Short mmCIF file of C-alpha atoms in Angstrom, two decimals:
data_model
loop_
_atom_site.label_atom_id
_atom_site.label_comp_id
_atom_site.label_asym_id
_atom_site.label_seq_id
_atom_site.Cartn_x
_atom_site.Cartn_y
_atom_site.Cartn_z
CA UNK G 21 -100.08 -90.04 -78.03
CA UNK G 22 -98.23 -87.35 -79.06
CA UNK G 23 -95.20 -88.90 -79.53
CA UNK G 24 -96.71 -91.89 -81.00
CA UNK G 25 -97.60 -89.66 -83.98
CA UNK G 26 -94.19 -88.07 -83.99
CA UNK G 27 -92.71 -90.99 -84.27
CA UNK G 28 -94.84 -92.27 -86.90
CA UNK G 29 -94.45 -89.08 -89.34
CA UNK G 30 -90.78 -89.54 -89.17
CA UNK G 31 -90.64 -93.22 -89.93
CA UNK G 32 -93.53 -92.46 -92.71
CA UNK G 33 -91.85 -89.54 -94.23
CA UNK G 34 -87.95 -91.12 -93.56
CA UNK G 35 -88.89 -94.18 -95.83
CA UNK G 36 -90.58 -91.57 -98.21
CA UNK G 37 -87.98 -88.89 -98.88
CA UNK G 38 -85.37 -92.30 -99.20
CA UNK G 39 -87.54 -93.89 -101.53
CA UNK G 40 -88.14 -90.36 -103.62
CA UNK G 41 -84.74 -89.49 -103.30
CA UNK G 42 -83.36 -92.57 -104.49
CA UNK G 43 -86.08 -92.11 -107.61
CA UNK G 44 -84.56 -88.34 -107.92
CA UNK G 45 -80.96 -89.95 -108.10
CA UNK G 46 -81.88 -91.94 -110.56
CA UNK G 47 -83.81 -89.61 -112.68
CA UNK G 48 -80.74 -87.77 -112.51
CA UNK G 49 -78.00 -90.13 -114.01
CA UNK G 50 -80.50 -91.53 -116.60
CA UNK G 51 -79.64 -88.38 -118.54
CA UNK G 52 -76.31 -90.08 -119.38
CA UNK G 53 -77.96 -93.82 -120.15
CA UNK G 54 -77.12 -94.53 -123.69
CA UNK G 55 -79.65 -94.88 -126.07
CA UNK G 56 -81.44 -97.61 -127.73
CA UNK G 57 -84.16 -98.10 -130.35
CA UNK G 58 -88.15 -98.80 -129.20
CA UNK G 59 -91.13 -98.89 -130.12
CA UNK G 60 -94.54 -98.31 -128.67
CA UNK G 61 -96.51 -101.27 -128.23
CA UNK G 62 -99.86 -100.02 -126.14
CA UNK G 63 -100.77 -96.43 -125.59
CA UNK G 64 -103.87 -96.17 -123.80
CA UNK G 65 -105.98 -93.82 -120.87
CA UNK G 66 -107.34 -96.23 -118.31
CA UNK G 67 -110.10 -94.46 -115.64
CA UNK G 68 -110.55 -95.63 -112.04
CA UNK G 69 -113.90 -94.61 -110.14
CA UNK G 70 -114.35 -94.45 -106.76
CA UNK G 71 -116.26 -92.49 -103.90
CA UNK G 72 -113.97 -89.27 -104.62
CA UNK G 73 -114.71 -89.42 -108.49
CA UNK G 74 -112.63 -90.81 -111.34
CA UNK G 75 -109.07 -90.30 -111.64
CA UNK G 76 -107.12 -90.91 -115.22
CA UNK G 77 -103.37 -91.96 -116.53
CA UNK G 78 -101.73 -93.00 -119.32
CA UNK G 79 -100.41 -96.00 -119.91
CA UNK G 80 -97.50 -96.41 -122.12
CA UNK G 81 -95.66 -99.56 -122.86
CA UNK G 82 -92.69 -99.69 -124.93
CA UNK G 83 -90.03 -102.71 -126.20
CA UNK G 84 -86.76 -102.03 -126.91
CA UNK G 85 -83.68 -104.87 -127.37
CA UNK G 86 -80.35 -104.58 -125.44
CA UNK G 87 -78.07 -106.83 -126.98
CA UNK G 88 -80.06 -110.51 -127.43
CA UNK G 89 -82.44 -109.44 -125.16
CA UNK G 90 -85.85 -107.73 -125.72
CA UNK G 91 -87.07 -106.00 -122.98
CA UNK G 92 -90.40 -103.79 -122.18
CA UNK G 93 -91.23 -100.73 -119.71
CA UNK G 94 -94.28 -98.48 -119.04
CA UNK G 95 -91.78 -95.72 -116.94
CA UNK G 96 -92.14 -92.51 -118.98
CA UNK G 97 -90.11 -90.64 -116.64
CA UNK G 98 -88.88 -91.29 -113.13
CA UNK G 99 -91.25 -90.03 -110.40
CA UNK G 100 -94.56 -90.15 -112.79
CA UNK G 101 -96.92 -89.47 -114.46
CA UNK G 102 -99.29 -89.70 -111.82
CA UNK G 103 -103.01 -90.43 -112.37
CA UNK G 104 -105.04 -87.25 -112.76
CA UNK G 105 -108.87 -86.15 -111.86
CA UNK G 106 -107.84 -84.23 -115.75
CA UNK G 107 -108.41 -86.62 -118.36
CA UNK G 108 -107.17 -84.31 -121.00
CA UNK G 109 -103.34 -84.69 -119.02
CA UNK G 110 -103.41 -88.91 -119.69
CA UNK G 111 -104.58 -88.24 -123.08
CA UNK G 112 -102.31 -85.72 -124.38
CA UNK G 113 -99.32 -88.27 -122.96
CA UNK G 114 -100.89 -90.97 -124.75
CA UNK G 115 -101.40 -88.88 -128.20
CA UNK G 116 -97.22 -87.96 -127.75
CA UNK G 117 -96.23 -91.91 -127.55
CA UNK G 118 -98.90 -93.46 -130.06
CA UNK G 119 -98.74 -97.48 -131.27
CA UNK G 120 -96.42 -97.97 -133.66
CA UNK G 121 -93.97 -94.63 -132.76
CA UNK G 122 -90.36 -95.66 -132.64
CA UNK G 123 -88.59 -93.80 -129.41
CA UNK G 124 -85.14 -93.20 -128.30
CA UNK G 125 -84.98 -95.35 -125.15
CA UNK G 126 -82.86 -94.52 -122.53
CA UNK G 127 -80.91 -97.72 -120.77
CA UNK G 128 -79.10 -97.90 -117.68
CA UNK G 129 -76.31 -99.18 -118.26
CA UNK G 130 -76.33 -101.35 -115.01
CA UNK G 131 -79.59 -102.93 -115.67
CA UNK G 132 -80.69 -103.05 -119.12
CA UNK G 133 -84.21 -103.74 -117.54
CA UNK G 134 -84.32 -100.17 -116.23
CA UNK G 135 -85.00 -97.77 -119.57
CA UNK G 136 -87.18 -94.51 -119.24
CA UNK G 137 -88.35 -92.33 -122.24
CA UNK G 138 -88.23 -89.11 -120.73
CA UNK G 139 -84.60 -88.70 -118.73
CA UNK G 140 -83.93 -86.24 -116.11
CA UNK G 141 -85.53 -84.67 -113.39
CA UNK G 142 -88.90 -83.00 -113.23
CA UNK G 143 -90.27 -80.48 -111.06
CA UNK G 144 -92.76 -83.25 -109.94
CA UNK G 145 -89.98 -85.13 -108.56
CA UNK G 146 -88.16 -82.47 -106.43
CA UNK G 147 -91.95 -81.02 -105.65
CA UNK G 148 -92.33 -84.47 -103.39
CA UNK G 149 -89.16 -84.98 -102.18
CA UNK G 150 -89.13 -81.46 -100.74
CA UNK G 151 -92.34 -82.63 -99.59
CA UNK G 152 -91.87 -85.65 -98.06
CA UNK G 153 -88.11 -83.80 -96.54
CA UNK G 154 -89.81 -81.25 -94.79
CA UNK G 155 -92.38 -83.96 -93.49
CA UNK G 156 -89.94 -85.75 -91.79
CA UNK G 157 -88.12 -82.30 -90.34
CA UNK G 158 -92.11 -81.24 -88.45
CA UNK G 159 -91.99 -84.83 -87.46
CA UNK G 160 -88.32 -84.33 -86.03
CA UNK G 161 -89.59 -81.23 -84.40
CA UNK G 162 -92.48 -82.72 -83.17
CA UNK G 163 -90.58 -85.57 -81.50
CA UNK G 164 -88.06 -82.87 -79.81
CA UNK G 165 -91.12 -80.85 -78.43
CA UNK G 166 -92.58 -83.81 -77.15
CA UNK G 167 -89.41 -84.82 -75.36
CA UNK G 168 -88.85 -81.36 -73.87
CA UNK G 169 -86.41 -80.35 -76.06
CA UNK G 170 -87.64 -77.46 -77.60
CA UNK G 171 -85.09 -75.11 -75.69
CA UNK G 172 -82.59 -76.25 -78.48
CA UNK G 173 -84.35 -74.15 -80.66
CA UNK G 174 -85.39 -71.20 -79.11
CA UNK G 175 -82.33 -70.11 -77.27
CA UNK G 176 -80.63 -69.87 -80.97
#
């Protein structure tokens, strides 16, 4: 059973830490998109109840034209925001990016469908793929326990 759950943090945490790194990679270069002109169509908190409480985001949806082509987002930044039991967090995003604002939109250049507002890397971001990393190195020391491999480590 044991190594059933090993086995399962790993694959859990492995497709995790790729999907959240390939997010932080991303974040990363988007720093040196180029920029284009938007504007923000719908700004707007949204609340979602359930047995834990409520939990609140922002929603932010802005157009912006590459070339012939118009194109909209809602990604802020890469890797959030995240939906919040702090209501005050989704509305002080939504109060920064109001209807009507004109942004700076950041484009990739390979895929003028992928913009974000906010470039870079935030600590959110490298909080969860640390997270999800050191996830899938218990699971990997789970599954060498389990297999009687343990000695690895402890005659170091």
């Amino acid at each position: 059973m044991r190594l059933l759950a090993a086995v399962a943090v790993i694959a859990l945490a492995g497709f995790s830490s790729v999907v959240m790194l390939r997010e932080m990679l991303r974040a990363w270069r988007s720093r040196s998109w180029p920029d284009v002109p938007g504007t923000i169509i719908r700004s707007h908190v949204i609340t979602a109840r359930d047995g834990d409480g409520e939990s609140h985001g922002a929603r932010v949806t802005y157009r912006y034209r590459v070339g012939d082509t118009v194109h909209e987002s809602a990604r802020i930044r890469f890797g959030g925001p995240f939906d919040s039991s702090i209501r005050l967090w989704a509305e002080e995003l939504c109060k920064e990016y109001p209807v009507g604002t004109d942004v700076m939109v950041k484009v990739s250049p390979a895929d003028a469908r992928t913009s974000v507002l906010e470039p870079g890397v935030r600590w959110s971001l490298a909080l969860m793929v640390t997270f999800f990393v050191a996830l899938w190195l218990l699971g990997m020391w789970l599954l060498l326990q389990e297999l009687g491999e343990g000695a690895v480590f402890a005659s170091s």
